[in-house]
Tab-separated table of C-alpha atoms in Angstrom:
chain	number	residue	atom	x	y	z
A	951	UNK	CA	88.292	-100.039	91.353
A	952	UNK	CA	90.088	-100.534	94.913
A	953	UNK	CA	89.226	-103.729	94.816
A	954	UNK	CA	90.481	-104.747	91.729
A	955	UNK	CA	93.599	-103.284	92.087
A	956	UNK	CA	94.123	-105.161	95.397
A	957	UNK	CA	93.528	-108.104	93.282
A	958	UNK	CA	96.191	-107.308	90.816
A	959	UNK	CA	98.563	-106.457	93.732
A	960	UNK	CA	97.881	-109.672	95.712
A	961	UNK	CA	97.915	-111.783	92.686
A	962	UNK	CA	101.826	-110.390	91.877
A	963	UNK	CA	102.718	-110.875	95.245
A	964	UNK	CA	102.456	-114.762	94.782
A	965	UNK	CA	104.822	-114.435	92.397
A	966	UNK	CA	106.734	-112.249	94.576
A	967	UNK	CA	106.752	-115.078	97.459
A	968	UNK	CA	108.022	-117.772	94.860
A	969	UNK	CA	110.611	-115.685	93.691
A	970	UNK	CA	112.323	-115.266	97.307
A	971	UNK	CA	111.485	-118.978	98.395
A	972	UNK	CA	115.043	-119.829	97.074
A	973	UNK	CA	116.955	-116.738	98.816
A	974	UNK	CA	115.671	-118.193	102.012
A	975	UNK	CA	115.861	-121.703	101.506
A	976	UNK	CA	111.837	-122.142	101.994
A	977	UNK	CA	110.962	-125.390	100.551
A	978	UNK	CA	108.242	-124.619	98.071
A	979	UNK	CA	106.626	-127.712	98.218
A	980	UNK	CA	105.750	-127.639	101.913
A	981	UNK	CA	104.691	-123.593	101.585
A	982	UNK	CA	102.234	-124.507	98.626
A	983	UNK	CA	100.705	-127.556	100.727
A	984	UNK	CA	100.691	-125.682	104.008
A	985	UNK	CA	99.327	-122.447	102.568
A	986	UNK	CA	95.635	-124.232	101.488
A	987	UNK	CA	94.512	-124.667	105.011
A	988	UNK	CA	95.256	-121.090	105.363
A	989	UNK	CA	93.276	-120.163	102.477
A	990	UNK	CA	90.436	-122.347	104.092
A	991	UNK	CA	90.922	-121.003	107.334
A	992	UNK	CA	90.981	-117.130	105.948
A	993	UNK	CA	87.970	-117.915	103.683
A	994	UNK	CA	85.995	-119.712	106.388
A	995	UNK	CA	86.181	-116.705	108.556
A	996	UNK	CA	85.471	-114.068	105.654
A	997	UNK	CA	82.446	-116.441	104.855
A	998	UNK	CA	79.062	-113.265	104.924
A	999	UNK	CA	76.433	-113.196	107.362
A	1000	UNK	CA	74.055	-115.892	105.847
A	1001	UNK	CA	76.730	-117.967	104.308
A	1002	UNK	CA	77.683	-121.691	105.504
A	1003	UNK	CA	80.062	-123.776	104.656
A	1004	UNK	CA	77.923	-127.195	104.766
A	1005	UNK	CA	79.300	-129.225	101.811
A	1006	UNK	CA	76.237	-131.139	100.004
A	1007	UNK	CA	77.947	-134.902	99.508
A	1008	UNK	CA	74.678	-135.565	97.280
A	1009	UNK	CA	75.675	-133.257	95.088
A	1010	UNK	CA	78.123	-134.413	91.950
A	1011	UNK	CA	79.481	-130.905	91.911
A	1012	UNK	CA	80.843	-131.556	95.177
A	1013	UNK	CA	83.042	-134.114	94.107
A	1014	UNK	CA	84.110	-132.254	91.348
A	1015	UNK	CA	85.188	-128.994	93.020
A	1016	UNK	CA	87.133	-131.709	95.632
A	1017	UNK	CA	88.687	-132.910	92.741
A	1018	UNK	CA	89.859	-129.968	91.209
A	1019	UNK	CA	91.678	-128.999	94.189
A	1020	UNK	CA	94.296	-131.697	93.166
A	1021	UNK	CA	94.685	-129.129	90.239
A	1022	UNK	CA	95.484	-126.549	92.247
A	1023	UNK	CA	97.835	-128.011	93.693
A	1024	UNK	CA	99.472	-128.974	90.484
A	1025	UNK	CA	98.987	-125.409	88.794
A	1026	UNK	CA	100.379	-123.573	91.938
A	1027	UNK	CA	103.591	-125.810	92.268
A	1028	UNK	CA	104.245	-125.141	88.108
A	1029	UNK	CA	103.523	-121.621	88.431
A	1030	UNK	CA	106.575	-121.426	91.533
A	1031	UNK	CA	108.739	-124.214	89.657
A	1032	UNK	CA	108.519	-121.555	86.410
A	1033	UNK	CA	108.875	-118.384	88.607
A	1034	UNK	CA	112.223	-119.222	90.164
A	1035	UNK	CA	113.346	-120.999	86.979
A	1036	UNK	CA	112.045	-118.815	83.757
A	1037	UNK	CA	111.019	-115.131	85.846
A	1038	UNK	CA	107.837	-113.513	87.055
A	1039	UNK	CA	107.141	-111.700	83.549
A	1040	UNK	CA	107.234	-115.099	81.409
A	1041	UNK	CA	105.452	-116.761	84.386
A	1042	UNK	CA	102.530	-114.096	84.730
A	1043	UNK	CA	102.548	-113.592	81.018
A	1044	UNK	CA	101.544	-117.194	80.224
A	1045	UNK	CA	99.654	-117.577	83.575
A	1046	UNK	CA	97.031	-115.169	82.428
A	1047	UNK	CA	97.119	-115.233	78.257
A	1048	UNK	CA	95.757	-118.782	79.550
A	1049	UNK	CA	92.268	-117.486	78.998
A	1050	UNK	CA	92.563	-117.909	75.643
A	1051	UNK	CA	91.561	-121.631	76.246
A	1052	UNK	CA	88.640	-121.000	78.306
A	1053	UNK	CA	87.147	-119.078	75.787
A	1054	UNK	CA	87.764	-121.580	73.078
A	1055	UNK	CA	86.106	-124.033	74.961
A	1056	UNK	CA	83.334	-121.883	75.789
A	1057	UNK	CA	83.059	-120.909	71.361
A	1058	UNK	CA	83.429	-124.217	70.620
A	1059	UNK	CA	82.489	-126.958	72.984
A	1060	UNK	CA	80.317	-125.526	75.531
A	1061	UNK	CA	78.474	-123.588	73.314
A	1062	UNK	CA	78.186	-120.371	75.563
A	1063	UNK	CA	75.690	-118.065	74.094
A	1064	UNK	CA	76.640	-115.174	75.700
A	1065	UNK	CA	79.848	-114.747	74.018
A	1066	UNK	CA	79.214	-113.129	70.326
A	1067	UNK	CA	82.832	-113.528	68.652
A	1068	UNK	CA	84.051	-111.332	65.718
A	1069	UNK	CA	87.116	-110.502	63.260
A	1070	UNK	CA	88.642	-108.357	65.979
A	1071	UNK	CA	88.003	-111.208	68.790
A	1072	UNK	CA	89.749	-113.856	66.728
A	1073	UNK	CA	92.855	-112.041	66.060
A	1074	UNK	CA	93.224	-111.706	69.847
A	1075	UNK	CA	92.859	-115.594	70.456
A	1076	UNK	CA	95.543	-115.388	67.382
A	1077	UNK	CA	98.257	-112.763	69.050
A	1078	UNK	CA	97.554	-114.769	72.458
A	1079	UNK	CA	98.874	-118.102	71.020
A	1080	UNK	CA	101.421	-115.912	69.347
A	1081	UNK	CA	102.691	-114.757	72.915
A	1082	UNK	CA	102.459	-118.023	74.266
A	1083	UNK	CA	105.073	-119.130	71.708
A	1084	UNK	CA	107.581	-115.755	72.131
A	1085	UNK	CA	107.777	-116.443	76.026
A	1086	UNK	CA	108.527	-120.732	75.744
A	1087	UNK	CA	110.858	-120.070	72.886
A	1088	UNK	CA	112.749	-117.292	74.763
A	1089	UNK	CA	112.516	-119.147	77.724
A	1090	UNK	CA	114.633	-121.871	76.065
A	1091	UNK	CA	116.854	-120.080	74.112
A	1092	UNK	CA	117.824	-117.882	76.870
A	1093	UNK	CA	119.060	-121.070	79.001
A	1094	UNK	CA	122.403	-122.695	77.967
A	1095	UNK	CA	122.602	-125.854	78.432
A	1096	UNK	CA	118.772	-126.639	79.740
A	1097	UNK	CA	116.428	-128.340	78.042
A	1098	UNK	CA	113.320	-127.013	76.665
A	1099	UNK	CA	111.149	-129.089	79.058
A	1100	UNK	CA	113.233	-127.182	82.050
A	1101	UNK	CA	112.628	-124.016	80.291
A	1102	UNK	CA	110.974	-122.960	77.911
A	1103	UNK	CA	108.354	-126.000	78.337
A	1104	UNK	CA	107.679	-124.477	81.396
A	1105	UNK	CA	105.918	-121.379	80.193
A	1106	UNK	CA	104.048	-123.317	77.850
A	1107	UNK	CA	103.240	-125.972	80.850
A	1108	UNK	CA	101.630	-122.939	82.564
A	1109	UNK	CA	99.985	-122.088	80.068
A	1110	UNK	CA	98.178	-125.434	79.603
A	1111	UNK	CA	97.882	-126.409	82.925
A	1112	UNK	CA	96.184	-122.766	84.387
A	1113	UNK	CA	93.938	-122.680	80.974
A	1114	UNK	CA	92.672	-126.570	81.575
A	1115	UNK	CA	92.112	-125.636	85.585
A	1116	UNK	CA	89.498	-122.477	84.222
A	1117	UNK	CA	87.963	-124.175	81.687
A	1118	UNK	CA	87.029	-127.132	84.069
A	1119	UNK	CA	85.942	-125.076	86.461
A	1120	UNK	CA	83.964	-122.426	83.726
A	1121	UNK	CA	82.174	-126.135	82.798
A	1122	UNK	CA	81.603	-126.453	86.568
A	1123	UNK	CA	79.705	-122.996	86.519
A	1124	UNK	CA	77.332	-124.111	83.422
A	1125	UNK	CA	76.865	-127.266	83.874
A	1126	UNK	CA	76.758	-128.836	86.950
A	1127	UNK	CA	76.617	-126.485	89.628
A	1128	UNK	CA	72.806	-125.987	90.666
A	1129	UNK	CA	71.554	-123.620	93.281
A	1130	UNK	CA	74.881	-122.656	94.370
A	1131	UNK	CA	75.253	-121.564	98.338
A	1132	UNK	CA	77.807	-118.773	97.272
A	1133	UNK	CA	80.931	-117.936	95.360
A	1134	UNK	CA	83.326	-118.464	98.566
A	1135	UNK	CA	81.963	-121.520	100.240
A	1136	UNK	CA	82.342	-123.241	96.777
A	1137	UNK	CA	85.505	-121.465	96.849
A	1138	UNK	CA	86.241	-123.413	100.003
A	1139	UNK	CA	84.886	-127.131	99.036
A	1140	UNK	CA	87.870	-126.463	95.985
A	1141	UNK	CA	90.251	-125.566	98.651
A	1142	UNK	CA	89.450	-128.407	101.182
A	1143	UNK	CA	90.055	-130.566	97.763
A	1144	UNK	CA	93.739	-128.998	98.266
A	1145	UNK	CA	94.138	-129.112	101.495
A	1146	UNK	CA	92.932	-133.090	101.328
A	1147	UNK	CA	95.350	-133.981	98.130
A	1148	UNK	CA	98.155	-131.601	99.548
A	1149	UNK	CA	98.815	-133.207	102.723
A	1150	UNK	CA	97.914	-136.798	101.422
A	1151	UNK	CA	101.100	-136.148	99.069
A	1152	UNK	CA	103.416	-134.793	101.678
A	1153	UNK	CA	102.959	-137.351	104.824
A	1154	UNK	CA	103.446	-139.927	101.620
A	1155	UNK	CA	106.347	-138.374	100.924
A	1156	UNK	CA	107.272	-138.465	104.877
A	1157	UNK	CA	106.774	-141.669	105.439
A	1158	UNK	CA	109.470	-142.273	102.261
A	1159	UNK	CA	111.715	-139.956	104.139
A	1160	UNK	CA	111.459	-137.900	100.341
A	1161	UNK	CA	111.107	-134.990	102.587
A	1162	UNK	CA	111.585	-133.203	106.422
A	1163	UNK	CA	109.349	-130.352	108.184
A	1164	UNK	CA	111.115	-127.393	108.671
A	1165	UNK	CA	109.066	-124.549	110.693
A	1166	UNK	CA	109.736	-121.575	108.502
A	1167	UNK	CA	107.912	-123.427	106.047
A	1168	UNK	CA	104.638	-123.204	107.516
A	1169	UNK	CA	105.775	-118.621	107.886
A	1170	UNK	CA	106.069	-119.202	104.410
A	1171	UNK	CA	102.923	-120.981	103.893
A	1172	UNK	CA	100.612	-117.849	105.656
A	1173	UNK	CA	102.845	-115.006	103.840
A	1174	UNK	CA	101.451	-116.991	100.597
A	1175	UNK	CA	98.411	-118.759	102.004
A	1176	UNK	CA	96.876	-114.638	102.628
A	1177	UNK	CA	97.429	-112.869	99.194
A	1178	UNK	CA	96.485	-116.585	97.411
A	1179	UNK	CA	93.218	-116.562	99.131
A	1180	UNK	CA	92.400	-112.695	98.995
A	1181	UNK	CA	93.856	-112.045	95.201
A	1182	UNK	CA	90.408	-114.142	94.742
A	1183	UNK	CA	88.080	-112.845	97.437
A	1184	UNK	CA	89.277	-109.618	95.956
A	1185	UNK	CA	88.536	-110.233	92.333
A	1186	UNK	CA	84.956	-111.696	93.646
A	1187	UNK	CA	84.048	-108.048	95.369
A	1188	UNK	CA	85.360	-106.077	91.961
A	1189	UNK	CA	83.190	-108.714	89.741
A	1190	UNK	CA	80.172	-108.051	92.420
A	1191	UNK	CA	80.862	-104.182	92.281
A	1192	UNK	CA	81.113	-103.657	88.717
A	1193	UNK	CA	77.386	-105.944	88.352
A	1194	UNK	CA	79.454	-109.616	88.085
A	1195	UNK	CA	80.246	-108.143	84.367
A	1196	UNK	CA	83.400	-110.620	83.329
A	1197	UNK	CA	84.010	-109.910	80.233
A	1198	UNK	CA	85.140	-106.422	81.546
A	1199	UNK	CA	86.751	-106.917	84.799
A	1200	UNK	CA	89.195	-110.334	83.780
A	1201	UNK	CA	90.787	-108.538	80.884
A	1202	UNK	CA	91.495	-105.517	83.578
A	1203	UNK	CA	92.690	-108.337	85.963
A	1204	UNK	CA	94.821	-110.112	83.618
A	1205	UNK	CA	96.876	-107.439	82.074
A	1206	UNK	CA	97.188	-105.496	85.330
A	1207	UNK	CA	98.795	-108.633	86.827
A	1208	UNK	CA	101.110	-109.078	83.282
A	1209	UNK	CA	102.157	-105.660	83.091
A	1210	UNK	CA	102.544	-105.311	87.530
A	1211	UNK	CA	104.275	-108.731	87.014
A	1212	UNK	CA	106.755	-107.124	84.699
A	1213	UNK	CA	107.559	-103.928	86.070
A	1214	UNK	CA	108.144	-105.596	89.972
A	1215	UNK	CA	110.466	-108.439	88.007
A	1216	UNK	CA	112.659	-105.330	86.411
A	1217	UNK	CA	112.899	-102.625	89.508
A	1218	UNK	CA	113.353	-105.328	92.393
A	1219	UNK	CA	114.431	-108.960	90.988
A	1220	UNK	CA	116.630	-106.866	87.948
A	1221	UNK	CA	115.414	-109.328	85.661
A	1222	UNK	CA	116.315	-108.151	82.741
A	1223	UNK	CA	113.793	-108.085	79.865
A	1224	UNK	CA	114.794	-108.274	75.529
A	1225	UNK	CA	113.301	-106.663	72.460
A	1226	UNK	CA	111.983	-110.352	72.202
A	1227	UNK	CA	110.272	-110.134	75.998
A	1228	UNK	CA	109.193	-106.440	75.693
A	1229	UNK	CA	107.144	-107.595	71.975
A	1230	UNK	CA	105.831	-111.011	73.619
A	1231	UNK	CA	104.525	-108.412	76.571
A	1232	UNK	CA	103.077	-106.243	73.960
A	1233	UNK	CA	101.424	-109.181	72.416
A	1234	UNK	CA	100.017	-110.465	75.358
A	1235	UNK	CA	97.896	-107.522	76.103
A	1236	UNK	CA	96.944	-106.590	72.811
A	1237	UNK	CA	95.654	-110.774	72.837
A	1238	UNK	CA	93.646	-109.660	75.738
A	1239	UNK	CA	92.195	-106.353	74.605
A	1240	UNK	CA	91.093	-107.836	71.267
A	1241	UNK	CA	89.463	-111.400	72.647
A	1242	UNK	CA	87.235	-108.587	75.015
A	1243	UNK	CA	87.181	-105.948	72.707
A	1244	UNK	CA	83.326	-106.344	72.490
A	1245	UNK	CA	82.470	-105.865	76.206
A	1246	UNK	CA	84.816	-103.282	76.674
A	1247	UNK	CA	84.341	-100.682	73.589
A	1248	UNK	CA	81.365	-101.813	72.005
């Protein structure tokens, strides 16, 4: 259980770092493209005994895992844009009811045949959409004067953009990856995909003089670059301890991190949360309990 709880903690204190980026004038950009080869270099070195990091070029999968580190990049700078625009609770909350698109895709297009959906099941994938729509609409109407696209579309962005990210790498796991060499060093063929896109984008934007290195952005980068890259080593050593059984450790992981999310947003950031927030909260884990109500009471 230790480990998934440092999971859950790790995972909240991204949210944590995006949320103070603006009271110290970190440029979040920078932090999110600096903090990959961190993650590489803190994976590389927490690789087991046996374990290589020898990335197989022959190998289609390869290029796919290098290409989804684009959407990392892309999923980490929405999920800081949201958190310092919208809070950490909306942010987390949409962030992690994202599964329900995985597991659509897995019903519906991929065809899983490990997943055996019922009544209970659907109403979850039901009250998840449901909370989706409670945090972008009170997202918006909360804002005066923003647009939805600077609000409220934000939570829904997240939403989208985190569940598309899972569900290509969930088709990674069934389809094309063969004979993998280990969770982490495909972990770290993802990352090197971020590291590559990351700085590609920022000395673009350098040589357009869009942007200027600062040095406190790279402190920034390792106080994010550690809890990004351990929230998952973490969650890998709580899926290996508990016999790699999912279905029962993500919904743990996902409302921990919601409700965590939540209560760190109200005690230290005074966010302050509505009847509106507090029901949208409710909904979300409910979603989550029902969509893996078969794993985890049956």
């Amino acid at each position: 259980m230790i480990y998934l709880i440092l999971s859950i903690v790790l995972s909240v204190g991204l949210l944590v770092n995006f949320r103070l980026f603006p009271r110290y004038g970190i440029n979040t950009f920078q932090a999110i493209v600096f903090n990959y080869p961190v993650c590489f270099l803190l994976g590389y070195l927490l690789l087991e005994k046996g374990e290589t990091f020898r990335p197989d070029f022959s190998q289609s999968w390869t290029w796919y895992c290098l290409a989804l580190g684009l959407g990392f990049i892309l999923t980490f700078l929405l999920s800081g844009t949201a958190t310092q625009r919208i809070g950490m609770t909306l942010t987390s909350l949409a962030n992690n009811i994202s599964l329900v698109i995985p597991v659509l895709f897995s019903l519906f297009v991929f065809g899983s045949d490990s997943m055996s959906f019922g009544p209970v099941n659907y109403v979850g994938l039901a009250l998840g959409l449901v909370a989706v729509a409670i945090a972008s609409w009170k997202a918006d109407s909360g804002k005066t004067g923003t647009g939805f696209l600077q609000s409220g579309g934000l939570a829904l962005a997240v939403f989208l953009l985190y569940g598309i990210t899972n569900t290509a790498i969930n088709y990674l796991q069934i389809h094309l990856i063969k004979n993998s060499p280990g969770a982490v060093p495909v972990m770290l063929i993802m990352v090197l995909g971020a590291v590559i896109s990351g700085l590609a984008v920022w000395v673009y934007r350098l040589v357009k003089r869009q942007d200027a290195f600062r040095p406190k952005n790279l402190v920034a980068a390792v106080t994010l670059g550690i809890p990004n890259f351990l929230s998952f080593y973490f969650l890998i050593l709580a899926l290996n301890h508990y016999g790699s059984s999912g279905a029962f450790v993500y919904p743990l992981y996902n409302m921990g991190v919601i409700l965590v999310s939540a209560l760190v947003s109200v005690v230290f950031f005074r966010e302050k949360l509505s009847r509106l927030n507090l029901a949208g909260l409710g909904l979300a884990v409910l979603a989550i309990l029902f969509i893996s109500w078969n794993s985890l009471f049956v």
